[in-house]
Amino acid sequence: MTSPDPSSFFSRPPVLPQDSPLSPAGRFNRLSYIGWYGFLHVIIFLIAIIFSLALGILNVDNGMMNENFSNALSGLAGLGFFVLLGVYLYFHVVLVIRRLHDLNQSGWMSLLFFVPLINVFLTFYLLLVPGSAGRNAYGYPRITSTAEKIMAWLVIVLIVLSLLSMGSMMSYMMGSAELDMPAQMMQQSSKYF
């Protein structure tokens, strides 16, 4: 029978590094990446809507943009939207870097997102290729939290529903060639009422 190591009793337990999801250090598997990607877009969208309402760019009564939209974006408002775009791009690149780390790739590959057409292939690469199992050059795999899983599956369901609705709308528009003008559509639909 072996005796326990007495030094481990008196020494401190090893401190595990904190894994901040908003830091480029670490790994994200596919579900974590999709969940944080969806969360980022929801937050930026809400901030942009609130900012537009506060500046009077968006009209609450009819949901339309202000007629002098270009004038509203000059000056301080334009700077605010520019800062919001910078925050969005920073956190998007952080998410991509963490996902690339899970694939045992360098974070510098995230710069390919700024190259047209290649960014489409990079997106499919990040979404479809599973991460490396076990420890890689960027550490151990990160455990996906329940909140990340729920957010990821909500994003996946919303994307599938939006693709289905877009497909049905396109099918309707292409299949109803006899109703070309909006006036004809109104006449056809009003005869039932």
mmCIF file of C-alpha atoms in Angstrom:
data_model
loop_
_atom_site.group_PDB
_atom_site.id
_atom_site.type_symbol
_atom_site.label_atom_id
_atom_site.label_comp_id
_atom_site.label_asym_id
_atom_site.label_seq_id
_atom_site.Cartn_x
_atom_site.Cartn_y
_atom_site.Cartn_z
ATOM 1 C CA MET A 1 0.000 0.000 0.000
ATOM 2 C CA THR A 2 1.378 3.401 -0.954
ATOM 3 C CA SER A 3 1.220 6.303 1.402
ATOM 4 C CA PRO A 4 -0.233 9.591 0.172
ATOM 5 C CA ASP A 5 2.219 12.269 -0.759
ATOM 6 C CA PRO A 6 2.495 14.556 2.311
ATOM 7 C CA SER A 7 3.510 17.555 0.201
ATOM 8 C CA SER A 8 0.159 17.502 -1.601
ATOM 9 C CA PHE A 9 -1.647 17.833 1.729
ATOM 10 C CA PHE A 10 0.163 21.027 2.659
ATOM 11 C CA SER A 11 0.439 22.563 -0.782
ATOM 12 C CA ARG A 12 -2.226 24.573 -2.525
ATOM 13 C CA PRO A 13 -4.297 22.895 -5.202
ATOM 14 C CA PRO A 14 -3.296 23.902 -8.715
ATOM 15 C CA VAL A 15 -5.101 27.003 -9.889
ATOM 16 C CA LEU A 16 -6.956 26.419 -13.129
ATOM 17 C CA PRO A 17 -6.945 29.394 -15.468
ATOM 18 C CA GLN A 18 -10.257 31.211 -15.724
ATOM 19 C CA ASP A 19 -11.826 30.745 -19.122
ATOM 20 C CA SER A 20 -13.436 34.013 -20.120
ATOM 21 C CA PRO A 21 -15.597 33.504 -23.223
ATOM 22 C CA LEU A 22 -14.822 37.043 -24.360
ATOM 23 C CA SER A 23 -11.064 36.465 -24.420
ATOM 24 C CA PRO A 24 -9.276 35.124 -27.503
ATOM 25 C CA ALA A 25 -7.361 32.614 -25.363
ATOM 26 C CA GLY A 26 -9.008 29.218 -25.195
ATOM 27 C CA ARG A 27 -11.213 26.995 -27.282
ATOM 28 C CA PHE A 28 -14.855 26.948 -28.432
ATOM 29 C CA ASN A 29 -16.517 23.849 -29.795
ATOM 30 C CA ARG A 30 -19.251 24.171 -32.416
ATOM 31 C CA LEU A 31 -22.156 24.622 -29.994
ATOM 32 C CA SER A 32 -20.319 27.207 -27.903
ATOM 33 C CA TYR A 33 -19.375 29.093 -31.060
ATOM 34 C CA ILE A 34 -22.935 29.112 -32.423
ATOM 35 C CA GLY A 35 -24.384 30.061 -29.035
ATOM 36 C CA TRP A 36 -22.041 33.004 -28.495
ATOM 37 C CA TYR A 37 -22.410 34.023 -32.150
ATOM 38 C CA GLY A 38 -26.197 34.220 -31.713
ATOM 39 C CA PHE A 39 -25.857 36.047 -28.391
ATOM 40 C CA LEU A 40 -23.487 38.599 -29.954
ATOM 41 C CA HIS A 41 -25.895 39.311 -32.803
ATOM 42 C CA VAL A 42 -28.915 39.681 -30.514
ATOM 43 C CA ILE A 43 -27.082 42.093 -28.204
ATOM 44 C CA ILE A 44 -25.667 44.219 -31.052
ATOM 45 C CA PHE A 45 -29.078 44.295 -32.760
ATOM 46 C CA LEU A 46 -30.831 45.452 -29.579
ATOM 47 C CA ILE A 47 -28.191 48.111 -28.896
ATOM 48 C CA ALA A 48 -28.495 49.386 -32.489
ATOM 49 C CA ILE A 49 -32.297 49.567 -32.209
ATOM 50 C CA ILE A 50 -32.143 51.386 -28.858
ATOM 51 C CA PHE A 51 -29.503 53.764 -30.211
ATOM 52 C CA SER A 52 -31.606 54.450 -33.330
ATOM 53 C CA LEU A 53 -34.701 55.122 -31.231
ATOM 54 C CA ALA A 54 -32.789 57.441 -28.900
ATOM 55 C CA LEU A 55 -31.447 59.487 -31.813
ATOM 56 C CA GLY A 56 -34.774 59.620 -33.625
ATOM 57 C CA ILE A 57 -33.456 57.692 -36.621
ATOM 58 C CA LEU A 58 -36.144 55.033 -36.230
ATOM 59 C CA ASN A 59 -39.771 56.084 -35.846
ATOM 60 C CA VAL A 60 -41.733 54.018 -33.300
ATOM 61 C CA ASP A 61 -45.145 54.928 -34.728
ATOM 62 C CA ASN A 62 -44.681 53.387 -38.158
ATOM 63 C CA GLY A 63 -41.410 51.435 -37.787
ATOM 64 C CA MET A 64 -39.787 53.387 -40.614
ATOM 65 C CA MET A 65 -36.451 55.138 -40.854
ATOM 66 C CA ASN A 66 -36.348 58.900 -40.600
ATOM 67 C CA GLU A 67 -36.399 60.671 -43.968
ATOM 68 C CA ASN A 68 -33.147 62.463 -43.184
ATOM 69 C CA PHE A 69 -31.355 59.239 -42.280
ATOM 70 C CA SER A 70 -28.078 60.310 -43.893
ATOM 71 C CA ASN A 71 -28.029 63.532 -41.877
ATOM 72 C CA ALA A 72 -28.717 61.612 -38.662
ATOM 73 C CA LEU A 73 -25.615 59.470 -39.192
ATOM 74 C CA SER A 74 -23.283 62.407 -39.490
ATOM 75 C CA GLY A 75 -21.454 63.681 -36.459
ATOM 76 C CA LEU A 76 -21.856 62.046 -33.064
ATOM 77 C CA ALA A 77 -24.467 59.491 -34.180
ATOM 78 C CA GLY A 78 -22.214 58.254 -36.957
ATOM 79 C CA LEU A 79 -19.360 57.950 -34.489
ATOM 80 C CA GLY A 80 -21.616 55.956 -32.147
ATOM 81 C CA PHE A 81 -22.552 53.491 -34.891
ATOM 82 C CA PHE A 82 -18.892 53.272 -35.924
ATOM 83 C CA VAL A 83 -17.938 52.365 -32.328
ATOM 84 C CA LEU A 84 -20.740 49.789 -32.255
ATOM 85 C CA LEU A 85 -19.410 48.276 -35.482
ATOM 86 C CA GLY A 86 -15.905 48.147 -33.982
ATOM 87 C CA VAL A 87 -17.190 46.374 -30.856
ATOM 88 C CA TYR A 88 -19.085 43.890 -33.029
ATOM 89 C CA LEU A 89 -16.049 43.160 -35.216
ATOM 90 C CA TYR A 90 -13.775 42.709 -32.188
ATOM 91 C CA PHE A 91 -16.037 40.174 -30.486
ATOM 92 C CA HIS A 92 -16.746 38.398 -33.770
ATOM 93 C CA VAL A 93 -13.017 37.957 -34.369
ATOM 94 C CA VAL A 94 -12.599 36.720 -30.764
ATOM 95 C CA LEU A 95 -15.252 34.044 -31.364
ATOM 96 C CA VAL A 96 -13.606 32.999 -34.627
ATOM 97 C CA ILE A 97 -10.157 32.817 -32.986
ATOM 98 C CA ARG A 98 -11.486 30.595 -30.204
ATOM 99 C CA ARG A 99 -13.175 28.316 -32.733
ATOM 100 C CA LEU A 100 -9.964 28.130 -34.778
ATOM 101 C CA HIS A 101 -8.082 27.210 -31.602
ATOM 102 C CA ASP A 102 -10.492 24.298 -31.132
ATOM 103 C CA LEU A 103 -9.542 23.162 -34.640
ATOM 104 C CA ASN A 104 -5.842 23.457 -33.674
ATOM 105 C CA GLN A 105 -5.370 26.353 -36.104
ATOM 106 C CA SER A 106 -3.727 29.707 -35.531
ATOM 107 C CA GLY A 107 -5.931 32.665 -34.670
ATOM 108 C CA TRP A 108 -4.307 34.585 -37.515
ATOM 109 C CA MET A 109 -6.536 32.593 -39.886
ATOM 110 C CA SER A 110 -9.397 34.793 -38.635
ATOM 111 C CA LEU A 111 -8.112 37.504 -40.966
ATOM 112 C CA LEU A 112 -9.471 35.392 -43.828
ATOM 113 C CA PHE A 113 -12.917 36.574 -42.753
ATOM 114 C CA PHE A 114 -12.130 39.901 -44.380
ATOM 115 C CA VAL A 115 -11.413 38.291 -47.774
ATOM 116 C CA PRO A 116 -14.550 37.992 -49.934
ATOM 117 C CA LEU A 117 -15.600 34.481 -51.009
ATOM 118 C CA ILE A 118 -12.972 32.880 -48.778
ATOM 119 C CA ASN A 119 -15.000 34.010 -45.761
ATOM 120 C CA VAL A 120 -17.894 31.822 -46.954
ATOM 121 C CA PHE A 121 -15.672 28.731 -47.000
ATOM 122 C CA LEU A 122 -14.192 29.688 -43.629
ATOM 123 C CA THR A 123 -17.689 29.951 -42.152
ATOM 124 C CA PHE A 124 -18.582 26.449 -43.347
ATOM 125 C CA TYR A 125 -15.232 25.188 -42.052
ATOM 126 C CA LEU A 126 -15.919 26.630 -38.604
ATOM 127 C CA LEU A 127 -19.466 25.291 -38.474
ATOM 128 C CA LEU A 128 -19.004 21.801 -39.896
ATOM 129 C CA VAL A 129 -15.569 20.512 -38.885
ATOM 130 C CA PRO A 130 -15.403 19.018 -35.386
ATOM 131 C CA GLY A 131 -12.717 20.275 -33.043
ATOM 132 C CA SER A 132 -9.682 18.249 -32.117
ATOM 133 C CA ALA A 133 -10.361 15.697 -29.409
ATOM 134 C CA GLY A 134 -8.309 15.998 -26.269
ATOM 135 C CA ARG A 135 -5.533 18.453 -25.647
ATOM 136 C CA ASN A 136 -4.116 20.414 -28.562
ATOM 137 C CA ALA A 137 -1.688 23.334 -28.819
ATOM 138 C CA TYR A 138 -4.332 25.671 -27.303
ATOM 139 C CA GLY A 139 -5.338 23.602 -24.296
ATOM 140 C CA TYR A 140 -8.006 21.148 -23.319
ATOM 141 C CA PRO A 141 -11.508 21.185 -24.788
ATOM 142 C CA ARG A 142 -13.881 23.564 -23.081
ATOM 143 C CA ILE A 143 -17.080 22.213 -21.549
ATOM 144 C CA THR A 144 -20.145 23.756 -23.156
ATOM 145 C CA SER A 145 -22.493 25.263 -20.601
ATOM 146 C CA THR A 146 -26.229 24.627 -20.665
ATOM 147 C CA ALA A 147 -26.948 28.266 -21.554
ATOM 148 C CA GLU A 148 -24.610 28.013 -24.556
ATOM 149 C CA LYS A 149 -26.343 24.821 -25.714
ATOM 150 C CA ILE A 150 -29.791 26.391 -25.415
ATOM 151 C CA MET A 151 -28.710 29.526 -27.276
ATOM 152 C CA ALA A 152 -27.001 27.468 -29.987
ATOM 153 C CA TRP A 153 -30.063 25.310 -30.591
ATOM 154 C CA LEU A 154 -32.298 28.392 -30.673
ATOM 155 C CA VAL A 155 -30.025 29.905 -33.324
ATOM 156 C CA ILE A 156 -30.042 26.663 -35.340
ATOM 157 C CA VAL A 157 -33.851 26.392 -35.193
ATOM 158 C CA LEU A 158 -34.264 30.063 -36.176
ATOM 159 C CA ILE A 159 -31.915 29.654 -39.128
ATOM 160 C CA VAL A 160 -33.770 26.552 -40.360
ATOM 161 C CA LEU A 161 -37.149 28.287 -39.954
ATOM 162 C CA SER A 162 -35.930 31.392 -41.785
ATOM 163 C CA LEU A 163 -34.582 29.278 -44.654
ATOM 164 C CA LEU A 164 -37.883 27.399 -44.904
ATOM 165 C CA SER A 165 -39.918 30.604 -44.852
ATOM 166 C CA MET A 166 -37.646 32.215 -47.429
ATOM 167 C CA GLY A 167 -37.974 29.153 -49.645
ATOM 168 C CA SER A 168 -41.751 29.121 -49.363
ATOM 169 C CA MET A 169 -41.921 32.850 -50.070
ATOM 170 C CA MET A 170 -39.734 32.447 -53.159
ATOM 171 C CA SER A 171 -41.845 29.504 -54.284
ATOM 172 C CA TYR A 172 -45.003 31.546 -53.890
ATOM 173 C CA MET A 173 -43.534 34.494 -55.761
ATOM 174 C CA MET A 174 -42.262 32.353 -58.626
ATOM 175 C CA GLY A 175 -45.383 30.201 -58.819
ATOM 176 C CA SER A 176 -47.927 33.005 -58.985
ATOM 177 C CA ALA A 177 -46.903 34.543 -62.314
ATOM 178 C CA GLU A 178 -50.467 35.501 -63.257
ATOM 179 C CA LEU A 179 -50.568 38.175 -60.542
ATOM 180 C CA ASP A 180 -47.954 40.634 -61.717
ATOM 181 C CA MET A 181 -49.176 43.942 -60.368
ATOM 182 C CA PRO A 182 -50.017 44.806 -56.750
ATOM 183 C CA ALA A 183 -53.394 46.146 -57.914
ATOM 184 C CA GLN A 184 -54.214 42.773 -59.450
ATOM 185 C CA MET A 185 -53.206 41.049 -56.235
ATOM 186 C CA MET A 186 -55.528 43.328 -54.259
ATOM 187 C CA GLN A 187 -58.430 42.656 -56.642
ATOM 188 C CA GLN A 188 -57.887 38.911 -56.450
ATOM 189 C CA SER A 189 -57.687 38.874 -52.653
ATOM 190 C CA SER A 190 -60.558 41.347 -52.107
ATOM 191 C CA LYS A 191 -63.123 39.290 -54.026
ATOM 192 C CA TYR A 192 -63.200 36.832 -51.112
ATOM 193 C CA PHE A 193 -64.141 39.543 -48.625
#
